[in-house]
GROMACS .gro file of C-alpha atoms in nm:
model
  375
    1UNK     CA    1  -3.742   5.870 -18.178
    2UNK     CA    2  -4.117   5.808 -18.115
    3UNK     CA    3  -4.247   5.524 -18.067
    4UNK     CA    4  -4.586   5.333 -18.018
    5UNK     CA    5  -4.678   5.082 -17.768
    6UNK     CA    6  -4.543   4.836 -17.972
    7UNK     CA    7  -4.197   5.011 -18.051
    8UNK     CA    8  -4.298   5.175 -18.392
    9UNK     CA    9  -4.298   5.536 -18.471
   10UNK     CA   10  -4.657   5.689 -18.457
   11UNK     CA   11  -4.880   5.928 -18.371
   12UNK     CA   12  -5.247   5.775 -18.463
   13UNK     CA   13  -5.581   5.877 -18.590
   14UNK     CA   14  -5.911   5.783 -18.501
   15UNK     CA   15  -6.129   5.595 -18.734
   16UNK     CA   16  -6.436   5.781 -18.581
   17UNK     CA   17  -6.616   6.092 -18.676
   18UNK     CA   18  -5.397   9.220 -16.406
   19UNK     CA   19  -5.577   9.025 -16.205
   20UNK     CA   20  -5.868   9.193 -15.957
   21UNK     CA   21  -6.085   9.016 -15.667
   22UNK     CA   22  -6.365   9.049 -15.923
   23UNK     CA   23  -6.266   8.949 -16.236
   24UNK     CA   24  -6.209   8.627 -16.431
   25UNK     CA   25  -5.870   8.617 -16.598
   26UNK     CA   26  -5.988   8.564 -17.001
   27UNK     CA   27  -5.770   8.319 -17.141
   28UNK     CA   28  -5.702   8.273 -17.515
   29UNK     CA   29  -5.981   8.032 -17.661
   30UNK     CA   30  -6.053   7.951 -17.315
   31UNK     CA   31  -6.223   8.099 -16.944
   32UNK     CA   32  -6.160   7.983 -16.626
   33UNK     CA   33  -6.415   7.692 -16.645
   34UNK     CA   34  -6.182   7.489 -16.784
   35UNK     CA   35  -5.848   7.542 -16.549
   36UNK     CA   36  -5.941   7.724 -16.260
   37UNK     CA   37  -5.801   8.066 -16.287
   38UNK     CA   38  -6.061   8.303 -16.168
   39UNK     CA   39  -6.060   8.505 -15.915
   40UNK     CA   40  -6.329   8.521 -15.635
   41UNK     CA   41  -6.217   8.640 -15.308
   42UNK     CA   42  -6.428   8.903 -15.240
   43UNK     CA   43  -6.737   8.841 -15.032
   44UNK     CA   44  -7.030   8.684 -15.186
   45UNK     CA   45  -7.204   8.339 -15.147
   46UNK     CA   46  -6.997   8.026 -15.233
   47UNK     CA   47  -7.037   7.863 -15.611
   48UNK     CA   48  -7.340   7.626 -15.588
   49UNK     CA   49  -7.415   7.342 -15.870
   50UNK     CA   50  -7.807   7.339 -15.947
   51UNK     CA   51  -7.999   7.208 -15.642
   52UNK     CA   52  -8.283   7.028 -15.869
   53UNK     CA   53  -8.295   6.678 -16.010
   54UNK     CA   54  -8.168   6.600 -16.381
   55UNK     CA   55  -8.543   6.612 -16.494
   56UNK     CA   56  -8.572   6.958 -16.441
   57UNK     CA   57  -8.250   7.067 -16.579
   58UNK     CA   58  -8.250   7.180 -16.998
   59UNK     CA   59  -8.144   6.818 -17.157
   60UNK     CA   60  -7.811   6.924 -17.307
   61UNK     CA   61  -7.676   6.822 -17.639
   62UNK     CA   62  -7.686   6.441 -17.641
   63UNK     CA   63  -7.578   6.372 -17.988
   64UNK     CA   64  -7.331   6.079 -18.089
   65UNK     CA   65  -7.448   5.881 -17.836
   66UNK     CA   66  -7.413   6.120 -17.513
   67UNK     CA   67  -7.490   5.873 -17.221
   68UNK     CA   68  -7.331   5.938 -16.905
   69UNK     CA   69  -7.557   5.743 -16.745
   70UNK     CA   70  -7.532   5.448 -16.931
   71UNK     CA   71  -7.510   5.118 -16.702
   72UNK     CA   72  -7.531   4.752 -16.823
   73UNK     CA   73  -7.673   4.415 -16.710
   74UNK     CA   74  -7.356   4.231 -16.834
   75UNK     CA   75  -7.196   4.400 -16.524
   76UNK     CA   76  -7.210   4.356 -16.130
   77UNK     CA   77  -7.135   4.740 -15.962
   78UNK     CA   78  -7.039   4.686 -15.581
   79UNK     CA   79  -6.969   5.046 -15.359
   80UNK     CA   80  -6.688   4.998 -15.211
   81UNK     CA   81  -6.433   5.224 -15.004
   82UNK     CA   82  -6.059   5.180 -14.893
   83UNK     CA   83  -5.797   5.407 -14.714
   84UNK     CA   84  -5.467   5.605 -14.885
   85UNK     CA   85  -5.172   5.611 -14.728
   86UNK     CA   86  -5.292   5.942 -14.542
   87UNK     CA   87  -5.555   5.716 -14.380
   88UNK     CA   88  -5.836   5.888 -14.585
   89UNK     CA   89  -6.122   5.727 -14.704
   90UNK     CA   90  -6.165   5.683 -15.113
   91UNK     CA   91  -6.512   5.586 -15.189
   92UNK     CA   92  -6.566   5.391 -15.503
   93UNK     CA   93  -6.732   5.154 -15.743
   94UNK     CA   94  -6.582   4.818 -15.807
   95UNK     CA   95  -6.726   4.642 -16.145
   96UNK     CA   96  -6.732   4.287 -16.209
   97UNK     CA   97  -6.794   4.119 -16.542
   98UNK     CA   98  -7.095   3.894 -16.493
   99UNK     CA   99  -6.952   3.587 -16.651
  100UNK     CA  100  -6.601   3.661 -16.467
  101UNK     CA  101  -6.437   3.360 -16.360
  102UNK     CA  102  -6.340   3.433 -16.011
  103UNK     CA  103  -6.173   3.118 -15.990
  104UNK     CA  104  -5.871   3.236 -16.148
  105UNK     CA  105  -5.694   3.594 -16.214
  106UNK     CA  106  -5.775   3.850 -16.448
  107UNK     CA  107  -5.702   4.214 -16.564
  108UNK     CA  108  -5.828   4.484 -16.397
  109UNK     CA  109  -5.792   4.866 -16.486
  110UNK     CA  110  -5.815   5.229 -16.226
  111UNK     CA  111  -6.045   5.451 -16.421
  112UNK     CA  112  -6.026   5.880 -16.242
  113UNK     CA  113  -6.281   6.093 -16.317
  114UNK     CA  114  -6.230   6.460 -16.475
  115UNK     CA  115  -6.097   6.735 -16.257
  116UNK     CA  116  -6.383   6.873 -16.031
  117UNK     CA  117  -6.626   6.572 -16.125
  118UNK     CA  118  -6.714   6.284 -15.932
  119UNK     CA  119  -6.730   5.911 -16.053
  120UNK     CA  120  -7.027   5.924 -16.192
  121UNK     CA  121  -6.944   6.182 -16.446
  122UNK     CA  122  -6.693   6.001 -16.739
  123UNK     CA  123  -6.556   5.758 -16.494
  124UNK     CA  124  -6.875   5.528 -16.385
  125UNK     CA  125  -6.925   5.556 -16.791
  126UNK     CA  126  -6.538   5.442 -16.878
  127UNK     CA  127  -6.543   5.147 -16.579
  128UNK     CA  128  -6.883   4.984 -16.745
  129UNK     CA  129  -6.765   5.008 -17.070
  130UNK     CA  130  -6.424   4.793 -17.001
  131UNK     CA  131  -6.587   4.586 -16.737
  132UNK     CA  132  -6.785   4.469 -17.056
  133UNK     CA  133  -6.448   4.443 -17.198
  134UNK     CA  134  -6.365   4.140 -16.972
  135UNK     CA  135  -6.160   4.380 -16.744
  136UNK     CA  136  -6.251   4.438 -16.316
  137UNK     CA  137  -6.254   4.790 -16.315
  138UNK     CA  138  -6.275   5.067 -16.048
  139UNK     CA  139  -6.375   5.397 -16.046
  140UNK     CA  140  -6.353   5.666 -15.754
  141UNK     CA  141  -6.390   5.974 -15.625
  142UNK     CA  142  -6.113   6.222 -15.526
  143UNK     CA  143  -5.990   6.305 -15.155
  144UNK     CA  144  -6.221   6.647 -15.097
  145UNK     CA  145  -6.446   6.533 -15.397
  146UNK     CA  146  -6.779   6.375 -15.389
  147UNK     CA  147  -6.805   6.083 -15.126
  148UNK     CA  148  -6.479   6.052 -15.075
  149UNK     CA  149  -6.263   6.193 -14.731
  150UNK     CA  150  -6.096   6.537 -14.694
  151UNK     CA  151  -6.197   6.835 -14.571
  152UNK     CA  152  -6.268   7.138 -14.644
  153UNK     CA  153  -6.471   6.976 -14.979
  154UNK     CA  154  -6.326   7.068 -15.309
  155UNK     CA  155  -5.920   7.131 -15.183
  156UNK     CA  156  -5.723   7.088 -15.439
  157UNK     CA  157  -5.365   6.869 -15.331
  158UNK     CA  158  -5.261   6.676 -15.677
  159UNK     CA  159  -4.993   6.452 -15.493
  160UNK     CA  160  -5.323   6.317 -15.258
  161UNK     CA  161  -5.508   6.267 -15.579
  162UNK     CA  162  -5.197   6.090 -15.752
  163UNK     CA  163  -5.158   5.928 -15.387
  164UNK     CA  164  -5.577   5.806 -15.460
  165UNK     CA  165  -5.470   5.611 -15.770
  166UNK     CA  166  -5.204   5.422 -15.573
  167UNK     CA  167  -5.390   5.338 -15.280
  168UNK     CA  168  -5.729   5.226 -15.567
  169UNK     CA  169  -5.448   4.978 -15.689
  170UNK     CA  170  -5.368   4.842 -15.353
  171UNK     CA  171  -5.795   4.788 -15.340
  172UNK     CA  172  -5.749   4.593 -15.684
  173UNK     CA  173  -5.408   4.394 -15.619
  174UNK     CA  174  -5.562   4.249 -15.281
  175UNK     CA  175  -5.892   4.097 -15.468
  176UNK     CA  176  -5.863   3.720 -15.507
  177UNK     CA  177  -5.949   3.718 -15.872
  178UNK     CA  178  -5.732   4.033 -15.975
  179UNK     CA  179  -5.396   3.951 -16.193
  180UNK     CA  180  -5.158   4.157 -15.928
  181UNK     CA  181  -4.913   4.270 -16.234
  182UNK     CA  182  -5.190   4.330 -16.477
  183UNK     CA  183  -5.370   4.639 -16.373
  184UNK     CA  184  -5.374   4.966 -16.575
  185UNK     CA  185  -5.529   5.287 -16.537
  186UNK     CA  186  -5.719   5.559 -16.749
  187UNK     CA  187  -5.687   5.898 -16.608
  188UNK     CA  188  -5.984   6.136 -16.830
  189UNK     CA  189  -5.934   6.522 -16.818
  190UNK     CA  190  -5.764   6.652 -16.507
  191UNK     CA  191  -5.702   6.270 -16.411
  192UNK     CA  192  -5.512   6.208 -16.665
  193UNK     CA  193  -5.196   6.458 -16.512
  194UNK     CA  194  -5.279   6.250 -16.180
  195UNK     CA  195  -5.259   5.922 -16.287
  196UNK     CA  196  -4.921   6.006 -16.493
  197UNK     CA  197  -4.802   6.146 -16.183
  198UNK     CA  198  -4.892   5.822 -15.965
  199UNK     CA  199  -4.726   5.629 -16.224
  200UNK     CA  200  -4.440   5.762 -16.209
  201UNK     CA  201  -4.374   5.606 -15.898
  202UNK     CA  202  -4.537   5.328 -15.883
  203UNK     CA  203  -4.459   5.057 -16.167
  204UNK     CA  204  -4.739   4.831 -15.970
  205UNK     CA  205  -4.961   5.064 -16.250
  206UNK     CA  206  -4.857   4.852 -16.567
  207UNK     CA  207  -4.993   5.024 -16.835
  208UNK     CA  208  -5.181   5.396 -16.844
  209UNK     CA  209  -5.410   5.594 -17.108
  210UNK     CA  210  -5.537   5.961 -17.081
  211UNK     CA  211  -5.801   6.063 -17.238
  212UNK     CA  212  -5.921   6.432 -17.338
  213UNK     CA  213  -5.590   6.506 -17.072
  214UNK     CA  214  -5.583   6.826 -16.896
  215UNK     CA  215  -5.222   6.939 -16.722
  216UNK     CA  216  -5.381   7.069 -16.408
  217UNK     CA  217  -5.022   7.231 -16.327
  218UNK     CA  218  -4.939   7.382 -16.681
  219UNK     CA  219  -5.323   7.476 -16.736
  220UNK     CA  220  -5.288   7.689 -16.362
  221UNK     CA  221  -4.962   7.831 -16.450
  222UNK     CA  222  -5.009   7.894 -16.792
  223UNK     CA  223  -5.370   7.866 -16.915
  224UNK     CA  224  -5.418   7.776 -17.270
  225UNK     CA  225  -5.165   7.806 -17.514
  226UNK     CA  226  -4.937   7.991 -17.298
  227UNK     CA  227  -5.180   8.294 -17.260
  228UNK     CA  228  -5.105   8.377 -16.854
  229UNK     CA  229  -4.857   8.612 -16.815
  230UNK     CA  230  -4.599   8.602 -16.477
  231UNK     CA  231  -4.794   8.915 -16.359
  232UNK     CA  232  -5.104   8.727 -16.392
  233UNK     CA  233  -5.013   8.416 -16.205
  234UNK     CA  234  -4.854   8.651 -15.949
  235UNK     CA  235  -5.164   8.800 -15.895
  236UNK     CA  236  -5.370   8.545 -15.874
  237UNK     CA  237  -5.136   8.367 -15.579
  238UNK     CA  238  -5.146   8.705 -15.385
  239UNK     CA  239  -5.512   8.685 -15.399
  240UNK     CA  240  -5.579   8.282 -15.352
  241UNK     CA  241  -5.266   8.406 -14.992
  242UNK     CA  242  -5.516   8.685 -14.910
  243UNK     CA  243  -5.794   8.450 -14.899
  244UNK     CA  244  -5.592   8.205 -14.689
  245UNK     CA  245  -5.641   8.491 -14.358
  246UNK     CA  246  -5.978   8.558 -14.441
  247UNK     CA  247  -6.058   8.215 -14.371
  248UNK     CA  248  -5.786   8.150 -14.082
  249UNK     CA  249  -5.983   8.435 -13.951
  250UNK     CA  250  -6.284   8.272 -13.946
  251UNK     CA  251  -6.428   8.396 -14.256
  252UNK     CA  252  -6.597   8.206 -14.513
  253UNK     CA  253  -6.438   7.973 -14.755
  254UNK     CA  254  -6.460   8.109 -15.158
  255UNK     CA  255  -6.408   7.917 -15.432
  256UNK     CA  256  -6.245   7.965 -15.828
  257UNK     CA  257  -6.282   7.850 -16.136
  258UNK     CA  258  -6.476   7.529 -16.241
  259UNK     CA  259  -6.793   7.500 -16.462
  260UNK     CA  260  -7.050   7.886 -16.491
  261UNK     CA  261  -7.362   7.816 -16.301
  262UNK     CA  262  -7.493   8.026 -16.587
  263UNK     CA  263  -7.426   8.127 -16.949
  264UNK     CA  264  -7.420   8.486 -17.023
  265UNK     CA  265  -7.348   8.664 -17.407
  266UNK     CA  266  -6.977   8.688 -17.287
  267UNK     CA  267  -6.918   8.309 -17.198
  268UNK     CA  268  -6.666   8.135 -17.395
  269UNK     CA  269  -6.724   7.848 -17.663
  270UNK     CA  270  -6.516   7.649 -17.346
  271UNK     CA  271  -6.724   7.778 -17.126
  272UNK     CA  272  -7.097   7.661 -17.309
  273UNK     CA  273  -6.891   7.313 -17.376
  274UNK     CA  274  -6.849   7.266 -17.009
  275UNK     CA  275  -7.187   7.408 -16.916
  276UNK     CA  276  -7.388   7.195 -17.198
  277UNK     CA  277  -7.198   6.867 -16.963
  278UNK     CA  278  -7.216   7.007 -16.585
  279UNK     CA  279  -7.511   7.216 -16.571
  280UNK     CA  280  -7.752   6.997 -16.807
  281UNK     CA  281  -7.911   6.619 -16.752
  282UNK     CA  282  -7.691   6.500 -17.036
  283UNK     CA  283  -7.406   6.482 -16.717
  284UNK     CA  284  -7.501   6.679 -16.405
  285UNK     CA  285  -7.481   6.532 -16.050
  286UNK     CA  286  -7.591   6.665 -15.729
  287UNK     CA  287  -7.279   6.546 -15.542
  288UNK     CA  288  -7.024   6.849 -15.757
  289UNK     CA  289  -6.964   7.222 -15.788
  290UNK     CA  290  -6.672   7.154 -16.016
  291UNK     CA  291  -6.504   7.449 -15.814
  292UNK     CA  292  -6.195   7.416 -15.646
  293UNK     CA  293  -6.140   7.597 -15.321
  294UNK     CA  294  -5.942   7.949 -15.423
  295UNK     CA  295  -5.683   7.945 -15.135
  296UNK     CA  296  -5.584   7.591 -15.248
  297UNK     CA  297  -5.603   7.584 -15.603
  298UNK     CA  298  -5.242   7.763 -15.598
  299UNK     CA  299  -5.133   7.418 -15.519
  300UNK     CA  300  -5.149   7.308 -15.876
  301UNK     CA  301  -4.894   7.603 -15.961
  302UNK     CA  302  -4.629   7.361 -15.812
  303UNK     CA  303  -4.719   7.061 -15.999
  304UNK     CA  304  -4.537   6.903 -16.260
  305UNK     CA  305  -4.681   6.555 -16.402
  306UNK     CA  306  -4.446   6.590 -16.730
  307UNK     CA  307  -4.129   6.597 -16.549
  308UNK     CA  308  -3.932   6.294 -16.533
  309UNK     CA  309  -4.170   6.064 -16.748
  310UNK     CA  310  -3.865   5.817 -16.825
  311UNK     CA  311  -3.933   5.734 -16.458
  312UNK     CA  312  -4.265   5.556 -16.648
  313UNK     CA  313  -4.084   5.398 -16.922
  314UNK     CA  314  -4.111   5.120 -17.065
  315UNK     CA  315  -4.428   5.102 -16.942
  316UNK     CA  316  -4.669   5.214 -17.224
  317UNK     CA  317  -4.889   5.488 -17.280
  318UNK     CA  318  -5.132   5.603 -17.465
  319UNK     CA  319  -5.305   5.934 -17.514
  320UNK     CA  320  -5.642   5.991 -17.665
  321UNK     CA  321  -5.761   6.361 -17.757
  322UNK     CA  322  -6.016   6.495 -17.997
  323UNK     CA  323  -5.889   6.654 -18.294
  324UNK     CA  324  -6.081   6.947 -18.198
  325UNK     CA  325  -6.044   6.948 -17.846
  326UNK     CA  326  -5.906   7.287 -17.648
  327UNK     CA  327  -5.671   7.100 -17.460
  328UNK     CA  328  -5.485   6.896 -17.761
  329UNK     CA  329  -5.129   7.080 -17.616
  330UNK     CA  330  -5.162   6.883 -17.309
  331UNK     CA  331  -5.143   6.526 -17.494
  332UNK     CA  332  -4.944   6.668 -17.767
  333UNK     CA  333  -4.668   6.790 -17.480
  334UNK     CA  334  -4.679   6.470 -17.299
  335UNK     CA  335  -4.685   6.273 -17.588
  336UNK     CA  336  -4.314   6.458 -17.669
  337UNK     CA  337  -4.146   6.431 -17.366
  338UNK     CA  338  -4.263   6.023 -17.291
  339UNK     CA  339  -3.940   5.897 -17.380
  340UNK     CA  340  -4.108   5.490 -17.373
  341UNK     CA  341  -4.361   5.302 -17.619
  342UNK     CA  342  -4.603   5.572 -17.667
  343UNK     CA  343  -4.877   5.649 -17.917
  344UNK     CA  344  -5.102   5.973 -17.959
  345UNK     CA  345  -5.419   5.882 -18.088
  346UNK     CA  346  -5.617   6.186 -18.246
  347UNK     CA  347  -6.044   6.097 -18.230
  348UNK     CA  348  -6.181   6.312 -18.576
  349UNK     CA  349  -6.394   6.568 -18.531
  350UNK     CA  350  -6.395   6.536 -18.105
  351UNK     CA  351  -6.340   6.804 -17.875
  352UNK     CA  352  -6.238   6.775 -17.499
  353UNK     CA  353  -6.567   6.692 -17.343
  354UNK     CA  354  -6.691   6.467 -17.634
  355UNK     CA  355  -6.495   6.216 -17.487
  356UNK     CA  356  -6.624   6.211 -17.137
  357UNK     CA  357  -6.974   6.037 -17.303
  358UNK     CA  358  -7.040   6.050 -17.648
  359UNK     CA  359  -7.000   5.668 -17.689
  360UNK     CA  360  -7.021   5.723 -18.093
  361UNK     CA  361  -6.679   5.927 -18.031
  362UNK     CA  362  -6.531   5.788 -17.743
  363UNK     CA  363  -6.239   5.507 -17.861
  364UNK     CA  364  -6.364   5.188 -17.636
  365UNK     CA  365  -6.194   4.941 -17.914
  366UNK     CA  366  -5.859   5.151 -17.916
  367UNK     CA  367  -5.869   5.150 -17.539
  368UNK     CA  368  -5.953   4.778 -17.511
  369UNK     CA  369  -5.701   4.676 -17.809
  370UNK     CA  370  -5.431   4.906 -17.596
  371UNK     CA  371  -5.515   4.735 -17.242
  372UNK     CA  372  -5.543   4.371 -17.395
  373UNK     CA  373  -5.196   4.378 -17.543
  374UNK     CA  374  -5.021   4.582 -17.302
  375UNK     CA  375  -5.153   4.401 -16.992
   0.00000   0.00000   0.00000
């Protein structure tokens, strides 16, 4: 039987409105900017993100209250870094309610950033928000992503990003004015498989919400709605293998998937929604490509966040998604096999990267009504 994070049945809506060295596997209703699965092994330069500033870059769409950006002067943001349990660094940003008491204990949440992003895209965004909330919140970059440790940049190894969220919840438990057994964690887009899979083992993390979720492992092995055959996949691994002597041999490193540098008339509508995020002021950042490393990104073909989620029970969760959003099967699937409280919230009229900054869409109240009873 489903049930909600307070034991009822629910699912919830929203009050608000062949694979060759060359060529991009063409997934149904979606390309390979939004999981990955491209193939780019072949000589050629490296995938570069825009090397301007945000003022020269086309504005984007920045309706419904886009606002990556947004910071807030009821909030105190400290950098701050701390080692995982592979003695990497994790570079983040701690944030402090101004009028915290740091006399006594209080809430606190992990917030992960989309797959291929860096803090400051969604997550700096989510951690403000909360912090405003009344919550100490903390948001970081992934080992081999922005300013964080691990090299070569942009590997892809989900158990060290699942191992990130952890180690950010050691960070929070040691604070003085952090409740140890009241810290949650919101895991947006690709975060959201890595934050299930931390939680899994580790019931320190008390109470977690995805929003806009990707399934980095069923996205890779799959693609959308199922549309990767075996061949495929097989294909793609013999090429990301191939790519693994190239380099061994000295040659350079390529890279798959992620967010088109450019739009052409062939690019997806998932494409131009990642683009109009990534490759625009409305969310770009200098320290992203958004493109994994190709003879990693096989790793994700061996990842599995939805197996075993009694392990999280009854801890709660919640998942958010847009109504509209490409990746709905990812909640929708988790939401089915969570066998604890539980609750699918649907946003109207959102789709997946609405609700990385569109702060008319983006459910702060459900998120802070969630946290506040569940913590």
């Amino acid at each position: 039987m489903s049930t909600d994070c307070n034991g009822n049945n629910t699912t919830t809506q929203g009050i608000q409105a062949g694979v060759s060295r060359r060529n991009i596997i063409k997934l149904t209703g979606a390309g390979a900017a939004a999981i990955g699965l491209s193939s780019a092994a072949g000589a050629g330069p490296a995938f570069a993100a825009p090397t301007v500033s945000r003022k020269d870059l086309e504005p984007g769409d920045t309706s419904n209250g886009a606002d990556n950006f947004y910071t807030s002067n009821q909030v105190t943001v400290k950098k701050i870094s701390f080692k995982n349990k592979y003695e990497m660094k994790v570079v983040g940003n701690l944030f402090v309610p101004n009028n915290l008491d740091r006399g006594a204990t209080h809430p606190a949440l992990v917030v992960g950033h989309p797959m291929g992003a860096v803090k400051e895209q969604s997550a700096n965004l989510y951690a403000t928000k909360m912090a405003e909330q009344g919550y100490v919140t903390l948001s970081f970059d992934l080992s081999f992503w922005g300013e964080s440790a691990g090299k070569p940049g942009n590997s892809v190894s989900p158990d060290i990003y699942a191992e990130d969220f952890s180690a950010a919840v050691d960070y929070l438990r040691a604070q003085a004015f952090v409740a140890k057994e009241r810290v949650g964690a919101i895991g947006i887009c690709g975060s959201g498989s890595f934050v299930i899979s931390a939680a899994k083992i580790d019931p320190r993390i008390k109470a977690i919400a995805t929003v806009s979720m990707y399934d980095m492992g069923a996205a890779n092995r799959d693609g959308l709605n199922k549309s990767v055959t075996l061949e495929q996949r097989k294909a793609f691994i013999a090429t990301a293998a191939a790519q693994r002597d190239v380099e061994f041999a000295g040659g350079a490193m390529e890279y798959t998937g992620g967010t088109p540098d450019e739009l052409t008339a062939g690019s997806t509508a998932v494409d131009r929604e990642f683009y109009d995020f990534y490759r625009t002021a409305r969310g770009y950042h200098p320290n992203t490509t958004t493109h994994p490393a190709l003879a990693t990104n096989t790793k994700f073909m061996n990842f599995h966040p939805f197996n075993d989620l009694d392990l999280i029970a009854p801890r709660p969760l919640l998942f958010i998604a847009g109504d509209q959003a490409h990746s709905r099967e990812f909640s929708e699937e988790a939401y089915r096999l969570a066998t604890g409280p539980k609750e699918l919230f649907w946003v109207p009229g959102a789709g997946h990267v609405d609700l990385y900054d569109r702060t008319g869409l983006i459910p702060f109240d459900k998120l802070t009504d969630f946290f506040r009873t569940q913590l």
